[in-house]
Tab-separated table of N, CA and C in Angstrom:
chain	number	residue	atom	x	y	z
A	15	UNK	N	53.141	-25.967	-8.290
A	15	UNK	CA	52.572	-24.864	-9.003
A	15	UNK	C	52.934	-24.913	-10.487
A	16	UNK	N	54.195	-25.252	-10.776
A	16	UNK	CA	54.623	-25.367	-12.161
A	16	UNK	C	53.829	-26.459	-12.861
A	17	UNK	N	53.532	-27.525	-12.098
A	17	UNK	CA	52.766	-28.626	-12.688
A	17	UNK	C	51.361	-28.154	-13.061
A	18	UNK	N	50.751	-27.335	-12.218
A	18	UNK	CA	49.398	-26.838	-12.483
A	18	UNK	C	49.371	-25.939	-13.719
A	19	UNK	N	50.362	-25.088	-13.863
A	19	UNK	CA	50.430	-24.194	-15.028
A	19	UNK	C	50.640	-25.017	-16.286
A	20	UNK	N	51.525	-25.973	-16.208
A	20	UNK	CA	51.782	-26.846	-17.347
A	20	UNK	C	50.508	-27.601	-17.739
A	21	UNK	N	49.799	-28.143	-16.764
A	21	UNK	CA	48.577	-28.890	-17.007
A	21	UNK	C	47.507	-27.985	-17.637
A	22	UNK	N	47.369	-26.753	-17.140
A	22	UNK	CA	46.413	-25.812	-17.710
A	22	UNK	C	46.778	-25.461	-19.153
A	23	UNK	N	48.049	-25.321	-19.448
A	23	UNK	CA	48.501	-25.015	-20.806
A	23	UNK	C	48.156	-26.147	-21.758
A	24	UNK	N	48.405	-27.372	-21.331
A	24	UNK	CA	48.115	-28.543	-22.163
A	24	UNK	C	46.617	-28.645	-22.412
A	25	UNK	N	45.816	-28.451	-21.377
A	25	UNK	CA	44.364	-28.529	-21.514
A	25	UNK	C	43.842	-27.417	-22.434
A	26	UNK	N	44.399	-26.225	-22.354
A	26	UNK	CA	43.972	-25.111	-23.201
A	26	UNK	C	44.261	-25.409	-24.667
A	27	UNK	N	45.470	-25.914	-24.943
A	27	UNK	CA	45.832	-26.258	-26.317
A	27	UNK	C	44.903	-27.360	-26.836
A	28	UNK	N	44.631	-28.366	-26.008
A	28	UNK	CA	43.743	-29.465	-26.391
A	28	UNK	C	42.340	-28.942	-26.694
A	29	UNK	N	41.841	-28.054	-25.853
A	29	UNK	CA	40.500	-27.501	-26.042
A	29	UNK	C	40.430	-26.673	-27.333
A	30	UNK	N	41.440	-25.871	-27.595
A	30	UNK	CA	41.455	-25.069	-28.815
A	30	UNK	C	41.532	-25.954	-30.060
A	31	UNK	N	42.355	-27.001	-30.003
A	31	UNK	CA	42.491	-27.923	-31.135
A	31	UNK	C	41.176	-28.634	-31.397
A	32	UNK	N	40.513	-29.098	-30.355
A	32	UNK	CA	39.236	-29.800	-30.492
A	32	UNK	C	38.172	-28.862	-31.047
A	33	UNK	N	38.083	-27.653	-30.532
A	33	UNK	CA	37.097	-26.681	-31.000
A	33	UNK	C	37.336	-26.343	-32.461
A	34	UNK	N	38.598	-26.174	-32.833
A	34	UNK	CA	38.937	-25.860	-34.214
A	34	UNK	C	38.546	-27.007	-35.141
A	35	UNK	N	38.818	-28.247	-34.712
A	35	UNK	CA	38.471	-29.422	-35.522
A	35	UNK	C	36.961	-29.544	-35.667
A	36	UNK	N	36.229	-29.282	-34.584
A	36	UNK	CA	34.773	-29.363	-34.660
A	36	UNK	C	34.224	-28.282	-35.582
A	37	UNK	N	34.756	-27.089	-35.506
A	37	UNK	CA	34.296	-26.003	-36.366
A	37	UNK	C	34.574	-26.329	-37.829
A	38	UNK	N	35.753	-26.872	-38.092
A	38	UNK	CA	36.106	-27.274	-39.448
A	38	UNK	C	35.159	-28.358	-39.943
A	39	UNK	N	34.840	-29.310	-39.080
A	39	UNK	CA	33.926	-30.393	-39.432
A	39	UNK	C	32.542	-29.847	-39.744
A	40	UNK	N	32.087	-28.867	-38.958
A	40	UNK	CA	30.776	-28.270	-39.193
A	40	UNK	C	30.735	-27.581	-40.547
A	41	UNK	N	31.801	-26.878	-40.892
A	41	UNK	CA	31.847	-26.202	-42.177
A	41	UNK	C	31.769	-27.207	-43.312
A	42	UNK	N	32.485	-28.308	-43.187
A	42	UNK	CA	32.469	-29.328	-44.229
A	42	UNK	C	31.081	-29.921	-44.382
A	43	UNK	N	30.439	-30.239	-43.263
A	43	UNK	CA	29.097	-30.811	-43.313
A	43	UNK	C	28.134	-29.816	-43.937
A	44	UNK	N	28.246	-28.561	-43.542
A	44	UNK	CA	27.360	-27.545	-44.090
A	44	UNK	C	27.533	-27.455	-45.601
A	45	UNK	N	28.774	-27.480	-46.072
A	45	UNK	CA	29.013	-27.422	-47.507
A	45	UNK	C	28.408	-28.638	-48.193
A	46	UNK	N	28.595	-29.815	-47.625
A	46	UNK	CA	28.036	-31.026	-48.229
A	46	UNK	C	26.520	-30.962	-48.262
A	47	UNK	N	25.922	-30.505	-47.166
A	47	UNK	CA	24.469	-30.412	-47.136
A	47	UNK	C	23.983	-29.406	-48.170
A	48	UNK	N	24.685	-28.317	-48.307
A	48	UNK	CA	24.273	-27.309	-49.276
A	48	UNK	C	24.332	-27.873	-50.690
A	49	UNK	N	25.348	-28.673	-50.978
A	49	UNK	CA	25.474	-29.249	-52.306
A	49	UNK	C	24.364	-30.244	-52.617
A	50	UNK	N	23.872	-30.952	-51.622
A	50	UNK	CA	22.870	-31.972	-51.894
A	50	UNK	C	21.453	-31.422	-51.859
A	51	UNK	N	21.219	-30.327	-51.165
A	51	UNK	CA	19.852	-29.846	-51.041
A	51	UNK	C	19.532	-28.696	-51.990
A	52	UNK	N	20.518	-27.998	-52.477
A	52	UNK	CA	20.263	-26.869	-53.357
A	52	UNK	C	20.244	-27.370	-54.793
A	53	UNK	N	19.137	-27.128	-55.471
A	53	UNK	CA	19.022	-27.516	-56.873
A	53	UNK	C	19.052	-26.268	-57.736
A	54	UNK	N	19.707	-26.381	-58.869
A	54	UNK	CA	19.739	-25.250	-59.783
A	54	UNK	C	18.356	-25.097	-60.402
A	55	UNK	N	17.856	-23.888	-60.502
A	55	UNK	CA	16.539	-23.703	-61.109
A	55	UNK	C	16.579	-24.081	-62.584
A	56	UNK	N	15.506	-24.712	-63.042
A	56	UNK	CA	15.430	-25.088	-64.445
A	56	UNK	C	15.098	-23.841	-65.260
A	57	UNK	N	15.807	-23.655	-66.362
A	57	UNK	CA	15.537	-22.460	-67.151
A	57	UNK	C	14.143	-22.536	-67.776
A	58	UNK	N	13.408	-21.471	-67.683
A	58	UNK	CA	12.084	-21.414	-68.287
A	58	UNK	C	12.227	-20.992	-69.741
A	59	UNK	N	11.329	-21.485	-70.544
A	59	UNK	CA	11.290	-21.135	-71.950
A	59	UNK	C	10.408	-19.901	-72.082
A	60	UNK	N	10.827	-18.964	-72.891
A	60	UNK	CA	9.973	-17.806	-73.150
A	60	UNK	C	8.846	-18.271	-74.055
A	61	UNK	N	7.614	-18.011	-73.640
A	61	UNK	CA	6.454	-18.517	-74.367
A	61	UNK	C	6.067	-19.871	-73.791
A	62	UNK	N	5.218	-20.641	-74.459
A	62	UNK	CA	4.852	-21.961	-73.964
A	62	UNK	C	5.994	-22.949	-74.194
A	63	UNK	N	6.108	-23.934	-73.312
A	63	UNK	CA	7.136	-24.961	-73.442
A	63	UNK	C	6.571	-26.312	-73.039
A	64	UNK	N	7.223	-27.368	-73.493
A	64	UNK	CA	6.784	-28.717	-73.121
A	64	UNK	C	8.009	-29.599	-72.956
A	65	UNK	N	8.098	-30.242	-71.791
A	65	UNK	CA	9.190	-31.162	-71.512
A	65	UNK	C	8.575	-32.415	-70.881
A	66	UNK	N	8.965	-33.584	-71.389
A	66	UNK	CA	8.408	-34.855	-70.939
A	66	UNK	C	9.334	-35.545	-69.955
A	67	UNK	N	8.753	-36.284	-69.004
A	67	UNK	CA	9.549	-37.119	-68.100
A	67	UNK	C	10.226	-38.213	-68.912
A	68	UNK	N	9.510	-38.801	-69.871
A	68	UNK	CA	10.041	-39.813	-70.792
A	68	UNK	C	9.353	-39.631	-72.130
A	69	UNK	N	10.110	-39.724	-73.212
A	69	UNK	CA	9.527	-39.605	-74.542
A	69	UNK	C	9.310	-40.968	-75.185
A	70	UNK	N	9.745	-42.032	-74.500
A	70	UNK	CA	9.529	-43.399	-74.975
A	70	UNK	C	8.987	-44.229	-73.835
A	71	UNK	N	7.956	-45.015	-74.128
A	71	UNK	CA	7.429	-45.971	-73.151
A	71	UNK	C	7.657	-47.365	-73.716
A	72	UNK	N	8.357	-48.179	-72.934
A	72	UNK	CA	8.619	-49.564	-73.316
A	72	UNK	C	7.667	-50.463	-72.525
A	73	UNK	N	6.732	-51.061	-73.209
A	73	UNK	CA	5.777	-51.967	-72.574
A	73	UNK	C	6.466	-53.255	-72.114
A	74	UNK	N	7.603	-53.548	-72.707
A	74	UNK	CA	8.257	-54.824	-72.428
A	74	UNK	C	7.484	-55.928	-73.135
A	75	UNK	N	7.524	-57.138	-72.590
A	75	UNK	CA	6.748	-58.244	-73.139
A	75	UNK	C	5.475	-58.365	-72.309
A	76	UNK	N	4.334	-58.240	-72.969
A	76	UNK	CA	3.056	-58.248	-72.263
A	76	UNK	C	2.154	-59.357	-72.793
A	77	UNK	N	1.177	-59.721	-72.001
A	77	UNK	CA	0.234	-60.776	-72.361
A	77	UNK	C	-0.718	-60.309	-73.462
A	78	UNK	N	-1.227	-61.230	-74.196
A	78	UNK	CA	-2.254	-60.993	-75.198
A	78	UNK	C	-3.464	-60.364	-74.505
A	79	UNK	N	-3.994	-59.299	-75.060
A	79	UNK	CA	-5.138	-58.545	-74.522
A	79	UNK	C	-4.888	-57.970	-73.121
A	80	UNK	N	-3.636	-57.678	-72.799
A	80	UNK	CA	-3.301	-57.016	-71.530
A	80	UNK	C	-3.753	-55.558	-71.605
A	81	UNK	N	-3.715	-54.867	-70.480
A	81	UNK	CA	-4.071	-53.454	-70.453
A	81	UNK	C	-3.032	-52.676	-71.251
A	82	UNK	N	-3.457	-52.040	-72.321
A	82	UNK	CA	-2.540	-51.317	-73.197
A	82	UNK	C	-2.445	-49.834	-72.893
A	83	UNK	N	-3.042	-49.382	-71.776
A	83	UNK	CA	-3.025	-47.958	-71.442
A	83	UNK	C	-1.724	-47.571	-70.753
A	84	UNK	N	-1.144	-46.466	-71.207
A	84	UNK	CA	0.045	-45.895	-70.596
A	84	UNK	C	-0.086	-44.378	-70.638
A	85	UNK	N	0.813	-43.667	-69.912
A	85	UNK	CA	0.755	-42.205	-69.852
A	85	UNK	C	2.133	-41.576	-70.029
A	86	UNK	N	2.168	-40.533	-70.826
A	86	UNK	CA	3.341	-39.676	-70.952
A	86	UNK	C	3.061	-38.440	-70.098
A	87	UNK	N	3.882	-38.182	-69.092
A	87	UNK	CA	3.700	-37.023	-68.209
A	87	UNK	C	4.619	-35.901	-68.688
A	88	UNK	N	4.059	-34.706	-68.766
A	88	UNK	CA	4.838	-33.555	-69.217
A	88	UNK	C	4.602	-32.356	-68.313
A	89	UNK	N	5.476	-31.365	-68.451
A	89	UNK	CA	5.369	-30.108	-67.720
A	89	UNK	C	5.483	-28.965	-68.712
A	90	UNK	N	4.682	-27.929	-68.502
A	90	UNK	CA	4.842	-26.699	-69.277
A	90	UNK	C	5.973	-25.918	-68.617
A	91	UNK	N	7.143	-25.940	-69.215
A	91	UNK	CA	8.300	-25.244	-68.659
A	91	UNK	C	8.449	-23.840	-69.245
A	92	UNK	N	7.382	-23.338	-69.811
A	92	UNK	CA	7.414	-22.015	-70.411
A	92	UNK	C	6.794	-20.952	-69.528
A	93	UNK	N	6.684	-19.766	-70.108
A	93	UNK	CA	6.144	-18.618	-69.382
A	93	UNK	C	4.712	-18.291	-69.790
A	94	UNK	N	4.177	-19.027	-70.777
A	94	UNK	CA	2.809	-18.814	-71.246
A	94	UNK	C	2.073	-20.144	-71.285
A	95	UNK	N	0.728	-20.116	-71.327
A	95	UNK	CA	-0.033	-21.367	-71.373
A	95	UNK	C	0.304	-22.216	-72.607
A	96	UNK	N	0.347	-23.523	-72.394
A	96	UNK	CA	0.619	-24.497	-73.453
A	96	UNK	C	-0.711	-25.036	-73.966
A	97	UNK	N	-0.861	-25.073	-75.287
A	97	UNK	CA	-2.068	-25.631	-75.892
A	97	UNK	C	-1.658	-26.788	-76.786
A	98	UNK	N	-2.239	-27.956	-76.513
A	98	UNK	CA	-2.002	-29.113	-77.379
A	98	UNK	C	-3.129	-29.110	-78.397
A	99	UNK	N	-2.771	-28.860	-79.638
A	99	UNK	CA	-3.759	-28.717	-80.705
A	99	UNK	C	-4.242	-30.067	-81.214
A	100	UNK	N	-3.334	-31.046	-81.263
A	100	UNK	CA	-3.699	-32.357	-81.792
A	100	UNK	C	-2.692	-33.400	-81.336
A	101	UNK	N	-3.160	-34.635	-81.231
A	101	UNK	CA	-2.289	-35.791	-80.963
A	101	UNK	C	-2.745	-36.894	-81.907
A	102	UNK	N	-1.834	-37.401	-82.713
A	102	UNK	CA	-2.184	-38.371	-83.749
A	102	UNK	C	-1.319	-39.625	-83.619
A	103	UNK	N	-1.980	-40.793	-83.482
A	103	UNK	CA	-1.263	-42.067	-83.458
A	103	UNK	C	-0.807	-42.432	-84.855
A	104	UNK	N	0.265	-43.237	-84.935
A	104	UNK	CA	0.797	-43.617	-86.243
A	104	UNK	C	-0.087	-44.636	-86.960
A	105	UNK	N	-1.018	-45.257	-86.241
A	105	UNK	CA	-1.969	-46.177	-86.865
A	105	UNK	C	-3.210	-46.253	-85.981
A	106	UNK	N	-4.211	-46.976	-86.428
A	106	UNK	CA	-5.449	-47.104	-85.678
A	106	UNK	C	-5.306	-47.912	-84.399
A	107	UNK	N	-4.198	-48.625	-84.239
A	107	UNK	CA	-3.978	-49.450	-83.043
A	107	UNK	C	-3.419	-48.632	-81.880
A	108	UNK	N	-3.061	-47.366	-82.128
A	108	UNK	CA	-2.500	-46.487	-81.107
A	108	UNK	C	-3.406	-45.267	-80.983
A	109	UNK	N	-4.138	-45.210	-79.880
A	109	UNK	CA	-5.119	-44.139	-79.711
A	109	UNK	C	-4.684	-43.212	-78.576
A	110	UNK	N	-4.332	-41.937	-78.905
A	110	UNK	CA	-3.924	-40.994	-77.859
A	110	UNK	C	-5.098	-40.169	-77.313
A	111	UNK	N	-4.948	-39.704	-76.082
A	111	UNK	CA	-5.852	-38.721	-75.484
A	111	UNK	C	-4.972	-37.601	-74.943
A	112	UNK	N	-5.507	-36.381	-74.901
A	112	UNK	CA	-4.712	-35.250	-74.452
A	112	UNK	C	-5.619	-34.194	-73.832
A	113	UNK	N	-5.049	-33.327	-72.997
A	113	UNK	CA	-5.853	-32.265	-72.381
A	113	UNK	C	-6.282	-31.243	-73.433
A	114	UNK	N	-7.543	-30.893	-73.402
A	114	UNK	CA	-8.072	-29.912	-74.364
A	114	UNK	C	-7.937	-28.485	-73.840
A	115	UNK	N	-7.836	-28.314	-72.522
A	115	UNK	CA	-7.684	-26.989	-71.925
A	115	UNK	C	-6.212	-26.598	-71.890
A	116	UNK	N	-5.909	-25.294	-71.915
A	116	UNK	CA	-4.515	-24.843	-71.827
A	116	UNK	C	-3.862	-25.304	-70.517
A	117	UNK	N	-2.572	-25.599	-70.590
A	117	UNK	CA	-1.776	-26.006	-69.432
A	117	UNK	C	-0.986	-24.781	-68.980
A	118	UNK	N	-1.202	-24.363	-67.746
A	118	UNK	CA	-0.552	-23.166	-67.208
A	118	UNK	C	0.957	-23.366	-67.072
A	119	UNK	N	1.726	-22.285	-67.084
A	119	UNK	CA	3.175	-22.391	-66.861
A	119	UNK	C	3.467	-23.099	-65.531
A	120	UNK	N	4.354	-24.084	-65.575
A	120	UNK	CA	4.730	-24.841	-64.386
A	120	UNK	C	3.811	-26.009	-64.080
A	121	UNK	N	2.661	-26.091	-64.738
A	121	UNK	CA	1.711	-27.172	-64.469
A	121	UNK	C	2.071	-28.427	-65.258
A	122	UNK	N	1.605	-29.572	-64.740
A	122	UNK	CA	1.837	-30.862	-65.397
A	122	UNK	C	0.586	-31.279	-66.152
A	123	UNK	N	0.785	-32.149	-67.120
A	123	UNK	CA	-0.308	-32.719	-67.897
A	123	UNK	C	0.048	-34.134	-68.316
A	124	UNK	N	-0.920	-34.809	-68.931
A	124	UNK	CA	-0.732	-36.209	-69.316
A	124	UNK	C	-1.240	-36.425	-70.740
A	125	UNK	N	-0.437	-37.123	-71.524
A	125	UNK	CA	-0.871	-37.626	-72.818
A	125	UNK	C	-1.103	-39.117	-72.606
A	126	UNK	N	-2.360	-39.539	-72.723
A	126	UNK	CA	-2.672	-40.963	-72.572
A	126	UNK	C	-2.538	-41.653	-73.911
A	127	UNK	N	-2.144	-42.915	-73.891
A	127	UNK	CA	-2.070	-43.696	-75.117
A	127	UNK	C	-2.557	-45.105	-74.804
A	128	UNK	N	-3.302	-45.667	-75.738
A	128	UNK	CA	-3.801	-47.033	-75.576
A	128	UNK	C	-3.417	-47.814	-76.815
A	129	UNK	N	-2.638	-48.873	-76.596
A	129	UNK	CA	-2.238	-49.740	-77.697
A	129	UNK	C	-3.157	-50.952	-77.722
A	130	UNK	N	-3.548	-51.373	-78.922
A	130	UNK	CA	-4.422	-52.532	-79.091
A	130	UNK	C	-3.598	-53.810	-78.902
A	131	UNK	N	-3.671	-54.387	-77.703
A	131	UNK	CA	-2.809	-55.521	-77.350
A	131	UNK	C	-3.345	-56.871	-77.841
A	132	UNK	N	-4.334	-56.863	-78.737
A	132	UNK	CA	-4.720	-58.117	-79.373
A	132	UNK	C	-3.918	-58.339	-80.656
A	133	UNK	N	-3.006	-57.426	-80.927
A	133	UNK	CA	-2.096	-57.569	-82.071
A	133	UNK	C	-0.816	-58.231	-81.571
A	134	UNK	N	-0.594	-59.450	-81.969
A	134	UNK	CA	0.528	-60.255	-81.481
A	134	UNK	C	1.831	-59.843	-82.165
A	135	UNK	N	2.917	-59.855	-81.393
A	135	UNK	CA	4.241	-59.591	-81.942
A	135	UNK	C	4.827	-58.271	-81.457
A	136	UNK	N	5.994	-57.961	-82.004
A	136	UNK	CA	6.703	-56.730	-81.635
A	136	UNK	C	6.031	-55.527	-82.282
A	137	UNK	N	6.119	-54.399	-81.591
A	137	UNK	CA	5.567	-53.168	-82.148
A	137	UNK	C	6.409	-51.976	-81.730
A	138	UNK	N	6.438	-50.984	-82.587
A	138	UNK	CA	6.992	-49.668	-82.311
A	138	UNK	C	6.064	-48.689	-83.010
A	139	UNK	N	5.409	-47.855	-82.237
A	139	UNK	CA	4.434	-46.900	-82.769
A	139	UNK	C	4.747	-45.513	-82.226
A	140	UNK	N	4.215	-44.509	-82.883
A	140	UNK	CA	4.465	-43.133	-82.456
A	140	UNK	C	3.157	-42.372	-82.253
A	141	UNK	N	3.259	-41.321	-81.454
A	141	UNK	CA	2.191	-40.348	-81.260
A	141	UNK	C	2.814	-38.988	-81.574
A	142	UNK	N	2.232	-38.286	-82.523
A	142	UNK	CA	2.755	-36.987	-82.938
A	142	UNK	C	1.870	-35.883	-82.364
A	143	UNK	N	2.499	-34.963	-81.606
A	143	UNK	CA	1.783	-33.855	-80.979
A	143	UNK	C	2.020	-32.563	-81.741
A	144	UNK	N	0.944	-31.823	-81.933
A	144	UNK	CA	1.029	-30.483	-82.482
A	144	UNK	C	0.637	-29.538	-81.347
A	145	UNK	N	1.550	-28.620	-80.993
A	145	UNK	CA	1.316	-27.701	-79.876
A	145	UNK	C	1.669	-26.281	-80.286
A	146	UNK	N	1.382	-25.356	-79.400
A	146	UNK	CA	1.805	-23.975	-79.632
A	146	UNK	C	3.210	-23.712	-79.072
A	147	UNK	N	3.867	-24.761	-78.591
A	147	UNK	CA	5.206	-24.604	-78.012
A	147	UNK	C	6.291	-24.553	-79.076
A	148	UNK	N	6.011	-25.119	-80.241
A	148	UNK	CA	7.038	-25.195	-81.261
A	148	UNK	C	6.380	-25.389	-82.619
A	149	UNK	N	7.071	-24.965	-83.651
A	149	UNK	CA	6.552	-25.213	-84.996
A	149	UNK	C	6.768	-26.667	-85.396
A	150	UNK	N	7.724	-27.322	-84.768
A	150	UNK	CA	8.034	-28.714	-85.068
A	150	UNK	C	7.190	-29.629	-84.195
A	151	UNK	N	6.485	-30.583	-84.789
A	151	UNK	CA	5.703	-31.521	-83.967
A	151	UNK	C	6.607	-32.341	-83.040
A	152	UNK	N	6.079	-32.686	-81.884
A	152	UNK	CA	6.788	-33.517	-80.902
A	152	UNK	C	6.362	-34.956	-81.141
A	153	UNK	N	7.320	-35.892	-81.218
A	153	UNK	CA	7.017	-37.292	-81.480
A	153	UNK	C	7.356	-38.129	-80.251
A	154	UNK	N	6.369	-38.852	-79.757
A	154	UNK	CA	6.527	-39.780	-78.633
A	154	UNK	C	6.480	-41.197	-79.183
A	155	UNK	N	7.140	-42.135	-78.493
A	155	UNK	CA	7.228	-43.507	-78.995
A	155	UNK	C	6.776	-44.506	-77.943
A	156	UNK	N	6.041	-45.534	-78.402
A	156	UNK	CA	5.736	-46.694	-77.563
A	156	UNK	C	6.287	-47.916	-78.279
A	157	UNK	N	6.713	-48.897	-77.490
A	157	UNK	CA	7.243	-50.117	-78.094
A	157	UNK	C	7.064	-51.273	-77.131
A	158	UNK	N	7.160	-52.474	-77.656
A	158	UNK	CA	7.034	-53.666	-76.830
A	158	UNK	C	6.747	-54.890	-77.676
A	159	UNK	N	6.366	-55.952	-76.996
A	159	UNK	CA	6.026	-57.207	-77.662
A	159	UNK	C	4.805	-57.796	-76.977
A	160	UNK	N	3.824	-58.202	-77.792
A	160	UNK	CA	2.624	-58.855	-77.271
A	160	UNK	C	2.769	-60.353	-77.499
A	161	UNK	N	2.598	-61.133	-76.415
A	161	UNK	CA	2.689	-62.592	-76.507
A	161	UNK	C	1.523	-63.142	-77.312
A	162	UNK	N	1.693	-64.341	-77.878
A	162	UNK	CA	0.589	-64.966	-78.619
A	162	UNK	C	-0.591	-65.287	-77.697
A	163	UNK	N	-1.774	-65.395	-78.300
A	163	UNK	CA	-2.986	-65.758	-77.579
A	163	UNK	C	-2.839	-67.195	-77.089
A	164	UNK	N	-2.892	-67.443	-75.774
A	164	UNK	CA	-2.722	-68.804	-75.269
A	164	UNK	C	-3.908	-69.717	-75.626
A	165	UNK	N	-5.041	-69.124	-75.996
A	165	UNK	CA	-6.218	-69.921	-76.346
A	165	UNK	C	-6.362	-70.166	-77.841
A	166	UNK	N	-5.450	-69.629	-78.621
A	166	UNK	CA	-5.523	-69.807	-80.073
A	166	UNK	C	-5.253	-71.259	-80.411
A	167	UNK	N	-5.926	-71.736	-81.452
A	167	UNK	CA	-5.730	-73.123	-81.897
A	167	UNK	C	-4.286	-73.300	-82.344
A	168	UNK	N	-3.670	-74.311	-81.806
A	168	UNK	CA	-2.294	-74.615	-82.171
A	168	UNK	C	-2.300	-75.435	-83.461
A	169	UNK	N	-1.396	-75.148	-84.389
A	169	UNK	CA	-1.356	-75.946	-85.617
A	169	UNK	C	-1.029	-77.406	-85.284
A	170	UNK	N	-1.648	-78.318	-86.013
A	170	UNK	CA	-1.412	-79.742	-85.785
A	170	UNK	C	0.022	-80.066	-86.154
A	171	UNK	N	0.650	-80.958	-85.378
A	171	UNK	CA	2.031	-81.325	-85.717
A	171	UNK	C	2.072	-82.021	-87.066
A	172	UNK	N	3.144	-81.840	-87.776
A	172	UNK	CA	3.294	-82.471	-89.088
A	172	UNK	C	3.356	-83.981	-88.906
A	173	UNK	N	2.721	-84.697	-89.825
A	173	UNK	CA	2.712	-86.160	-89.749
A	173	UNK	C	4.100	-86.683	-90.065
A	174	UNK	N	4.477	-87.734	-89.362
A	174	UNK	CA	5.777	-88.350	-89.599
A	174	UNK	C	5.717	-89.058	-90.955
A	175	UNK	N	6.833	-89.012	-91.692
A	175	UNK	CA	6.824	-89.684	-92.995
A	175	UNK	C	6.629	-91.192	-92.807
A	176	UNK	N	5.933	-91.799	-93.752
A	176	UNK	CA	5.693	-93.246	-93.689
A	176	UNK	C	6.995	-93.991	-93.916
A	177	UNK	N	7.162	-95.078	-93.199
A	177	UNK	CA	8.386	-95.886	-93.359
A	177	UNK	C	8.066	-97.122	-94.166
A	178	UNK	N	9.014	-97.573	-94.903
A	178	UNK	CA	8.834	-98.820	-95.711
A	178	UNK	C	8.993	-100.011	-94.822
A	179	UNK	N	8.151	-100.992	-95.080
A	179	UNK	CA	8.271	-102.202	-94.288
A	179	UNK	C	8.917	-103.302	-95.037
């Protein structure tokens, strides 16, 4: 009988310890899950706002006459509609496109840009946006290098100097 009571006591302590450890483990997992799934809300701007996923696009090294179209994606993070009044490339080789209709709060939009990739060599160009979100224009940048035209005539090699006989 003493053995049975002793055995029941040991089993009870073991069961309580296991239950406590499992409960503690559940709390830890719950805390970890809460930390990874809960995101802090992004603060909204009073009035119209504009925030870009990237303000610079790096074309890298591209082929001569490759597709020069790229997109800058933005969100109106404000409380009022965003209006893009103008988008101006820094030269004629950089042609931007932009939405003409107002962008609602929380909505996304795209500024398209096309670089003239028949211009060989390195480039860094800008697109300047005028919006109702700020008095200061927003400047976006594109950069990269265009490889030489593989079909262009190669200069003739220099003639070797004549040797005396």
